[in-house]
Amino acid sequence: MQFIKIVLVALVFILNLTFAQPSWAGKDFTKGADYAEVTQELNQLLTAKANPEQAGYTPEQFQERLSQLQSQKYVMETARKRAQCFNQTGRTLGVYANKPKKSPTQLYFLAAGQITDDDWDCDGIYFPTGTQVVLTPNTEVQQLTEPIAVKFVDGTQSIARTNPATGAIELNVAPAKVFKAGEGNWLLPTLSQADIDVQVPSPQLID
C-alpha cells in the first residue's frame, strides 16, 4: 500500500512537470487576445497597401500605423515578461493593471520612481484632464481636455517620463489604443492630477 502511494505521488509529479508551464519559463503572448487583434488589423492594413486612401489613410499615416502594428506584434513575439509600467514622471501615476486569474483590470496608483511588479500585467495608464502629453514619440505636445486611458499590448515595457524642458509627460512607446469616457470597458474617473497626487500608492503593485 505504501509503495502504491509513492508511485502515485511520483506520477502526479511527473505529469505536473510535463503539462504545467514552469514558473521560470518565458511567457507566450502570441496566444492572447492582443496578438489576435493586432495580427488581424495588420493583415487588413496590408491588403490596402496599394490604395491606402481607400482605408482612410494618407501614405504617411498608413506607414506610421503599419510601423506601430509591426512593432506591437514584435513585442508580443519576443517579450518574456508581463507588461510593466515605469513611472518617471516625478508624480504619482494612475495605471490600469490586473493580476492574471486573480484580479481584473482596474485603476491603481504607482508612486514616482516605481515600476510595477512583473507578477502583474500593467495594461495602461490614466491621464487626467489638463495633462500635457506626448503619446507617440516624436510628435507634438497636446493638452488633454478630457481624461483618457492609454492601453499597451501584452509584454510592453512602458515608461512615462516628464520632459524637463516642456513639462509634458512622454511615453517611450506608442499606445495600442486610446480610450475616452464611455469607450472600452475600463472605468475612467474624473480625477485631477492633484487628486492623484494625494492617493496612497497601491502597495500590491510593487514586488
PDB file of C-alpha atoms in Angstrom:
ATOM      1  CA  MET A   1       0.000   0.000   0.000  1.00  0.00           C
ATOM      2  CA  GLN A   2       2.813   2.387   0.888  1.00  0.00           C
ATOM      3  CA  PHE A   3       4.556   1.517  -2.396  1.00  0.00           C
ATOM      4  CA  ILE A   4       1.382   2.350  -4.393  1.00  0.00           C
ATOM      5  CA  LYS A   5       1.135   5.748  -2.680  1.00  0.00           C
ATOM      6  CA  ILE A   6       4.756   6.521  -3.572  1.00  0.00           C
ATOM      7  CA  VAL A   7       4.138   5.526  -7.190  1.00  0.00           C
ATOM      8  CA  LEU A   8       1.001   7.721  -7.383  1.00  0.00           C
ATOM      9  CA  VAL A   9       2.844  10.728  -5.927  1.00  0.00           C
ATOM     10  CA  ALA A  10       5.664  10.223  -8.409  1.00  0.00           C
ATOM     11  CA  LEU A  11       3.199  10.014 -11.313  1.00  0.00           C
ATOM     12  CA  VAL A  12       1.463  13.228 -10.262  1.00  0.00           C
ATOM     13  CA  PHE A  13       4.833  14.993 -10.010  1.00  0.00           C
ATOM     14  CA  ILE A  14       5.875  13.796 -13.487  1.00  0.00           C
ATOM     15  CA  LEU A  15       2.523  14.841 -15.001  1.00  0.00           C
ATOM     16  CA  ASN A  16       2.871  18.310 -13.464  1.00  0.00           C
ATOM     17  CA  LEU A  17       6.318  18.710 -14.992  1.00  0.00           C
ATOM     18  CA  THR A  18       5.007  17.515 -18.344  1.00  0.00           C
ATOM     19  CA  PHE A  19       1.859  19.636 -18.665  1.00  0.00           C
ATOM     20  CA  ALA A  20       2.305  22.637 -16.374  1.00  0.00           C
ATOM     21  CA  GLN A  21       4.379  25.561 -17.580  1.00  0.00           C
ATOM     22  CA  PRO A  22       7.251  26.115 -15.138  1.00  0.00           C
ATOM     23  CA  SER A  23       7.053  29.429 -13.312  1.00  0.00           C
ATOM     24  CA  TRP A  24      10.502  30.378 -14.618  1.00  0.00           C
ATOM     25  CA  ALA A  25       9.608  29.762 -18.266  1.00  0.00           C
ATOM     26  CA  GLY A  26       9.151  32.701 -20.623  1.00  0.00           C
ATOM     27  CA  LYS A  27       5.635  33.893 -21.330  1.00  0.00           C
ATOM     28  CA  ASP A  28       3.971  33.234 -24.684  1.00  0.00           C
ATOM     29  CA  PHE A  29       1.931  36.297 -25.600  1.00  0.00           C
ATOM     30  CA  THR A  30       1.120  35.097 -29.121  1.00  0.00           C
ATOM     31  CA  LYS A  31      -1.879  33.154 -27.774  1.00  0.00           C
ATOM     32  CA  GLY A  32      -3.654  36.147 -26.225  1.00  0.00           C
ATOM     33  CA  ALA A  33      -6.415  38.436 -27.460  1.00  0.00           C
ATOM     34  CA  ASP A  34      -3.998  41.346 -28.027  1.00  0.00           C
ATOM     35  CA  TYR A  35      -1.945  39.321 -30.503  1.00  0.00           C
ATOM     36  CA  ALA A  36      -5.044  38.192 -32.396  1.00  0.00           C
ATOM     37  CA  GLU A  37      -6.344  41.785 -32.662  1.00  0.00           C
ATOM     38  CA  VAL A  38      -3.026  43.221 -33.817  1.00  0.00           C
ATOM     39  CA  THR A  39      -2.486  40.435 -36.356  1.00  0.00           C
ATOM     40  CA  GLN A  40      -5.981  40.909 -37.768  1.00  0.00           C
ATOM     41  CA  GLU A  41      -5.597  44.677 -38.131  1.00  0.00           C
ATOM     42  CA  LEU A  42      -2.128  44.267 -39.621  1.00  0.00           C
ATOM     43  CA  ASN A  43      -3.417  41.830 -42.242  1.00  0.00           C
ATOM     44  CA  GLN A  44      -6.300  44.159 -43.103  1.00  0.00           C
ATOM     45  CA  LEU A  45      -3.912  47.071 -43.422  1.00  0.00           C
ATOM     46  CA  LEU A  46      -1.573  45.155 -45.706  1.00  0.00           C
ATOM     47  CA  THR A  47      -4.446  44.373 -48.095  1.00  0.00           C
ATOM     48  CA  ALA A  48      -4.936  48.139 -48.501  1.00  0.00           C
ATOM     49  CA  LYS A  49      -1.257  48.837 -49.109  1.00  0.00           C
ATOM     50  CA  ALA A  50      -1.721  49.622 -52.785  1.00  0.00           C
ATOM     51  CA  ASN A  51      -4.509  52.146 -52.059  1.00  0.00           C
ATOM     52  CA  PRO A  52      -4.126  53.463 -48.506  1.00  0.00           C
ATOM     53  CA  GLU A  53      -6.524  56.351 -49.229  1.00  0.00           C
ATOM     54  CA  GLN A  54      -9.374  53.855 -49.553  1.00  0.00           C
ATOM     55  CA  ALA A  55      -8.662  52.739 -45.995  1.00  0.00           C
ATOM     56  CA  GLY A  56      -8.825  56.360 -44.802  1.00  0.00           C
ATOM     57  CA  TYR A  57      -5.075  56.962 -44.540  1.00  0.00           C
ATOM     58  CA  THR A  58      -2.658  59.308 -46.208  1.00  0.00           C
ATOM     59  CA  PRO A  59       0.519  57.481 -47.316  1.00  0.00           C
ATOM     60  CA  GLU A  60       2.344  58.924 -44.279  1.00  0.00           C
ATOM     61  CA  GLN A  61      -0.415  57.865 -41.845  1.00  0.00           C
ATOM     62  CA  PHE A  62      -0.529  54.413 -43.432  1.00  0.00           C
ATOM     63  CA  GLN A  63       3.197  53.904 -42.954  1.00  0.00           C
ATOM     64  CA  GLU A  64       3.053  55.161 -39.361  1.00  0.00           C
ATOM     65  CA  ARG A  65       0.190  52.826 -38.453  1.00  0.00           C
ATOM     66  CA  LEU A  66       1.882  49.921 -40.211  1.00  0.00           C
ATOM     67  CA  SER A  67       5.078  50.521 -38.242  1.00  0.00           C
ATOM     68  CA  GLN A  68       3.142  50.711 -34.961  1.00  0.00           C
ATOM     69  CA  LEU A  69       1.357  47.416 -35.582  1.00  0.00           C
ATOM     70  CA  GLN A  70       4.546  45.671 -36.679  1.00  0.00           C
ATOM     71  CA  SER A  71       6.281  46.926 -33.532  1.00  0.00           C
ATOM     72  CA  GLN A  72       3.426  45.721 -31.301  1.00  0.00           C
ATOM     73  CA  LYS A  73       3.459  42.303 -32.960  1.00  0.00           C
ATOM     74  CA  TYR A  74       7.223  42.074 -32.480  1.00  0.00           C
ATOM     75  CA  VAL A  75       6.916  42.967 -28.781  1.00  0.00           C
ATOM     76  CA  MET A  76       4.422  40.150 -28.196  1.00  0.00           C
ATOM     77  CA  GLU A  77       6.505  37.650 -30.142  1.00  0.00           C
ATOM     78  CA  THR A  78       9.717  38.408 -28.257  1.00  0.00           C
ATOM     79  CA  ALA A  79       8.646  39.525 -24.747  1.00  0.00           C
ATOM     80  CA  ARG A  80       9.353  37.132 -21.904  1.00  0.00           C
ATOM     81  CA  LYS A  81       7.882  39.181 -19.041  1.00  0.00           C
ATOM     82  CA  ARG A  82       4.423  40.554 -18.382  1.00  0.00           C
ATOM     83  CA  ALA A  83       3.727  44.166 -19.319  1.00  0.00           C
ATOM     84  CA  GLN A  84       5.225  46.639 -16.837  1.00  0.00           C
ATOM     85  CA  CYS A  85       4.819  50.383 -16.305  1.00  0.00           C
ATOM     86  CA  PHE A  86       7.712  52.534 -15.070  1.00  0.00           C
ATOM     87  CA  ASN A  87       6.790  55.895 -13.566  1.00  0.00           C
ATOM     88  CA  GLN A  88       9.462  58.517 -14.223  1.00  0.00           C
ATOM     89  CA  THR A  89       7.089  61.489 -14.125  1.00  0.00           C
ATOM     90  CA  GLY A  90       8.103  62.673 -10.655  1.00  0.00           C
ATOM     91  CA  ARG A  91       4.463  62.425  -9.524  1.00  0.00           C
ATOM     92  CA  THR A  92       2.001  59.667  -8.681  1.00  0.00           C
ATOM     93  CA  LEU A  93       0.668  57.966 -11.804  1.00  0.00           C
ATOM     94  CA  GLY A  94      -2.665  56.231 -12.347  1.00  0.00           C
ATOM     95  CA  VAL A  95      -2.148  52.837 -14.006  1.00  0.00           C
ATOM     96  CA  TYR A  96      -4.503  50.094 -15.133  1.00  0.00           C
ATOM     97  CA  ALA A  97      -3.319  46.675 -14.047  1.00  0.00           C
ATOM     98  CA  ASN A  98      -4.503  43.151 -13.416  1.00  0.00           C
ATOM     99  CA  LYS A  99      -3.134  40.064 -11.736  1.00  0.00           C
ATOM    100  CA  PRO A 100      -3.830  37.129 -14.070  1.00  0.00           C
ATOM    101  CA  LYS A 101      -6.526  34.761 -12.781  1.00  0.00           C
ATOM    102  CA  LYS A 102      -6.762  36.743  -9.520  1.00  0.00           C
ATOM    103  CA  SER A 103      -7.666  40.382 -10.094  1.00  0.00           C
ATOM    104  CA  PRO A 104      -9.366  42.080 -13.089  1.00  0.00           C
ATOM    105  CA  THR A 105      -8.024  45.225 -14.727  1.00  0.00           C
ATOM    106  CA  GLN A 106      -8.720  48.293 -12.609  1.00  0.00           C
ATOM    107  CA  LEU A 107      -7.141  51.604 -11.682  1.00  0.00           C
ATOM    108  CA  TYR A 108      -4.227  51.624  -9.237  1.00  0.00           C
ATOM    109  CA  PHE A 109      -1.696  54.265  -8.237  1.00  0.00           C
ATOM    110  CA  LEU A 110       2.033  53.997  -8.861  1.00  0.00           C
ATOM    111  CA  ALA A 111       4.465  56.194  -6.935  1.00  0.00           C
ATOM    112  CA  ALA A 112       7.149  58.245  -8.668  1.00  0.00           C
ATOM    113  CA  GLY A 113      10.236  56.194  -9.475  1.00  0.00           C
ATOM    114  CA  GLN A 114       8.439  52.849  -9.138  1.00  0.00           C
ATOM    115  CA  ILE A 115       7.911  50.057 -11.666  1.00  0.00           C
ATOM    116  CA  THR A 116       5.064  47.566 -11.482  1.00  0.00           C
ATOM    117  CA  ASP A 117       5.924  44.042 -10.407  1.00  0.00           C
ATOM    118  CA  ASP A 118       6.102  41.516 -13.257  1.00  0.00           C
ATOM    119  CA  ASP A 119       3.590  39.254 -11.488  1.00  0.00           C
ATOM    120  CA  TRP A 120       1.060  41.855 -12.648  1.00  0.00           C
ATOM    121  CA  ASP A 121       0.069  42.978 -16.135  1.00  0.00           C
ATOM    122  CA  CYS A 122       0.266  46.756 -16.418  1.00  0.00           C
ATOM    123  CA  ASP A 123      -2.288  47.242 -19.178  1.00  0.00           C
ATOM    124  CA  GLY A 124      -2.211  51.026 -19.466  1.00  0.00           C
ATOM    125  CA  ILE A 125      -2.065  54.493 -17.943  1.00  0.00           C
ATOM    126  CA  TYR A 126      -4.690  57.040 -16.888  1.00  0.00           C
ATOM    127  CA  PHE A 127      -4.163  60.699 -17.773  1.00  0.00           C
ATOM    128  CA  PRO A 128      -6.480  63.340 -16.242  1.00  0.00           C
ATOM    129  CA  THR A 129      -7.855  66.455 -17.913  1.00  0.00           C
ATOM    130  CA  GLY A 130      -5.232  69.168 -18.262  1.00  0.00           C
ATOM    131  CA  THR A 131      -2.300  66.782 -18.631  1.00  0.00           C
ATOM    132  CA  GLN A 132       0.249  67.737 -21.257  1.00  0.00           C
ATOM    133  CA  VAL A 133       1.257  64.553 -23.034  1.00  0.00           C
ATOM    134  CA  VAL A 134       3.228  63.222 -25.970  1.00  0.00           C
ATOM    135  CA  LEU A 135       1.522  59.918 -26.696  1.00  0.00           C
ATOM    136  CA  THR A 136       3.665  58.935 -29.654  1.00  0.00           C
ATOM    137  CA  PRO A 137       7.427  59.503 -29.783  1.00  0.00           C
ATOM    138  CA  ASN A 138       8.482  62.473 -31.956  1.00  0.00           C
ATOM    139  CA  THR A 139       5.030  64.098 -32.036  1.00  0.00           C
ATOM    140  CA  GLU A 140       3.767  67.407 -30.689  1.00  0.00           C
ATOM    141  CA  VAL A 141       2.697  68.088 -27.106  1.00  0.00           C
ATOM    142  CA  GLN A 142      -1.074  68.058 -26.598  1.00  0.00           C
ATOM    143  CA  GLN A 143      -3.056  69.256 -23.602  1.00  0.00           C
ATOM    144  CA  LEU A 144      -5.937  66.983 -22.716  1.00  0.00           C
ATOM    145  CA  THR A 145      -9.414  68.478 -22.498  1.00  0.00           C
ATOM    146  CA  GLU A 146     -10.842  65.260 -21.030  1.00  0.00           C
ATOM    147  CA  PRO A 147      -9.415  62.227 -19.219  1.00  0.00           C
ATOM    148  CA  ILE A 148      -8.067  59.361 -21.289  1.00  0.00           C
ATOM    149  CA  ALA A 149      -6.680  55.884 -20.762  1.00  0.00           C
ATOM    150  CA  VAL A 150      -3.940  54.511 -22.984  1.00  0.00           C
ATOM    151  CA  LYS A 151      -3.597  50.760 -23.477  1.00  0.00           C
ATOM    152  CA  PHE A 152      -0.450  48.764 -24.228  1.00  0.00           C
ATOM    153  CA  VAL A 153      -0.224  45.283 -25.715  1.00  0.00           C
ATOM    154  CA  ASP A 154       0.933  42.273 -23.711  1.00  0.00           C
ATOM    155  CA  GLY A 155       4.610  42.315 -22.791  1.00  0.00           C
ATOM    156  CA  THR A 156       5.146  46.059 -23.315  1.00  0.00           C
ATOM    157  CA  GLN A 157       7.738  47.687 -21.055  1.00  0.00           C
ATOM    158  CA  SER A 158       6.292  51.201 -20.956  1.00  0.00           C
ATOM    159  CA  ILE A 159       7.957  54.256 -19.466  1.00  0.00           C
ATOM    160  CA  ALA A 160       6.169  57.527 -18.688  1.00  0.00           C
ATOM    161  CA  ARG A 161       8.615  60.360 -18.073  1.00  0.00           C
ATOM    162  CA  THR A 162       8.356  64.124 -17.708  1.00  0.00           C
ATOM    163  CA  ASN A 163      10.296  66.184 -20.223  1.00  0.00           C
ATOM    164  CA  PRO A 164      12.104  68.838 -18.108  1.00  0.00           C
ATOM    165  CA  ALA A 165      12.049  71.341 -20.971  1.00  0.00           C
ATOM    166  CA  THR A 166       8.322  71.164 -21.790  1.00  0.00           C
ATOM    167  CA  GLY A 167       6.829  69.723 -18.603  1.00  0.00           C
ATOM    168  CA  ALA A 168       4.905  67.234 -20.752  1.00  0.00           C
ATOM    169  CA  ILE A 169       4.660  63.530 -19.980  1.00  0.00           C
ATOM    170  CA  GLU A 170       6.212  61.470 -22.761  1.00  0.00           C
ATOM    171  CA  LEU A 171       5.733  57.760 -23.490  1.00  0.00           C
ATOM    172  CA  ASN A 172       8.580  55.616 -24.796  1.00  0.00           C
ATOM    173  CA  VAL A 173       6.187  53.557 -26.937  1.00  0.00           C
ATOM    174  CA  ALA A 174       3.002  54.466 -28.752  1.00  0.00           C
ATOM    175  CA  PRO A 175      -0.093  53.015 -27.070  1.00  0.00           C
ATOM    176  CA  ALA A 176      -2.112  50.363 -28.873  1.00  0.00           C
ATOM    177  CA  LYS A 177      -5.373  52.155 -28.083  1.00  0.00           C
ATOM    178  CA  VAL A 178      -6.588  55.400 -26.526  1.00  0.00           C
ATOM    179  CA  PHE A 179      -9.909  55.372 -24.636  1.00  0.00           C
ATOM    180  CA  LYS A 180     -12.131  58.267 -23.625  1.00  0.00           C
ATOM    181  CA  ALA A 181     -15.007  58.084 -21.147  1.00  0.00           C
ATOM    182  CA  GLY A 182     -17.667  55.704 -22.411  1.00  0.00           C
ATOM    183  CA  GLU A 183     -15.253  53.832 -24.670  1.00  0.00           C
ATOM    184  CA  GLY A 184     -13.808  50.438 -23.872  1.00  0.00           C
ATOM    185  CA  ASN A 185     -14.588  48.701 -20.587  1.00  0.00           C
ATOM    186  CA  TRP A 186     -12.190  50.477 -18.235  1.00  0.00           C
ATOM    187  CA  LEU A 187     -13.507  52.928 -15.661  1.00  0.00           C
ATOM    188  CA  LEU A 188     -12.322  56.485 -16.359  1.00  0.00           C
ATOM    189  CA  PRO A 189     -12.990  58.533 -13.219  1.00  0.00           C
ATOM    190  CA  THR A 190     -12.969  62.321 -13.174  1.00  0.00           C
ATOM    191  CA  LEU A 191      -9.731  62.994 -11.317  1.00  0.00           C
ATOM    192  CA  SER A 192      -7.280  65.865 -11.446  1.00  0.00           C
ATOM    193  CA  GLN A 193      -3.535  65.389 -11.091  1.00  0.00           C
ATOM    194  CA  ALA A 194      -3.889  66.953  -7.629  1.00  0.00           C
ATOM    195  CA  ASP A 195      -6.395  64.199  -6.751  1.00  0.00           C
ATOM    196  CA  ILE A 196      -3.958  61.552  -7.952  1.00  0.00           C
ATOM    197  CA  ASP A 197      -1.037  63.090  -6.052  1.00  0.00           C
ATOM    198  CA  VAL A 198      -2.807  62.593  -2.702  1.00  0.00           C
ATOM    199  CA  GLN A 199      -3.671  58.956  -3.370  1.00  0.00           C
ATOM    200  CA  VAL A 200      -1.813  56.311  -1.394  1.00  0.00           C
ATOM    201  CA  PRO A 201       0.272  54.311  -3.896  1.00  0.00           C
ATOM    202  CA  SER A 202      -1.018  50.751  -4.328  1.00  0.00           C
ATOM    203  CA  PRO A 203       1.482  48.526  -2.439  1.00  0.00           C
ATOM    204  CA  GLN A 204       0.352  45.324  -4.172  1.00  0.00           C
ATOM    205  CA  LEU A 205       1.810  46.539  -7.481  1.00  0.00           C
ATOM    206  CA  ILE A 206       5.354  46.595  -6.116  1.00  0.00           C
ATOM    207  CA  ASP A 207       7.433  43.470  -5.529  1.00  0.00           C
TER     208      ASP A 207
END
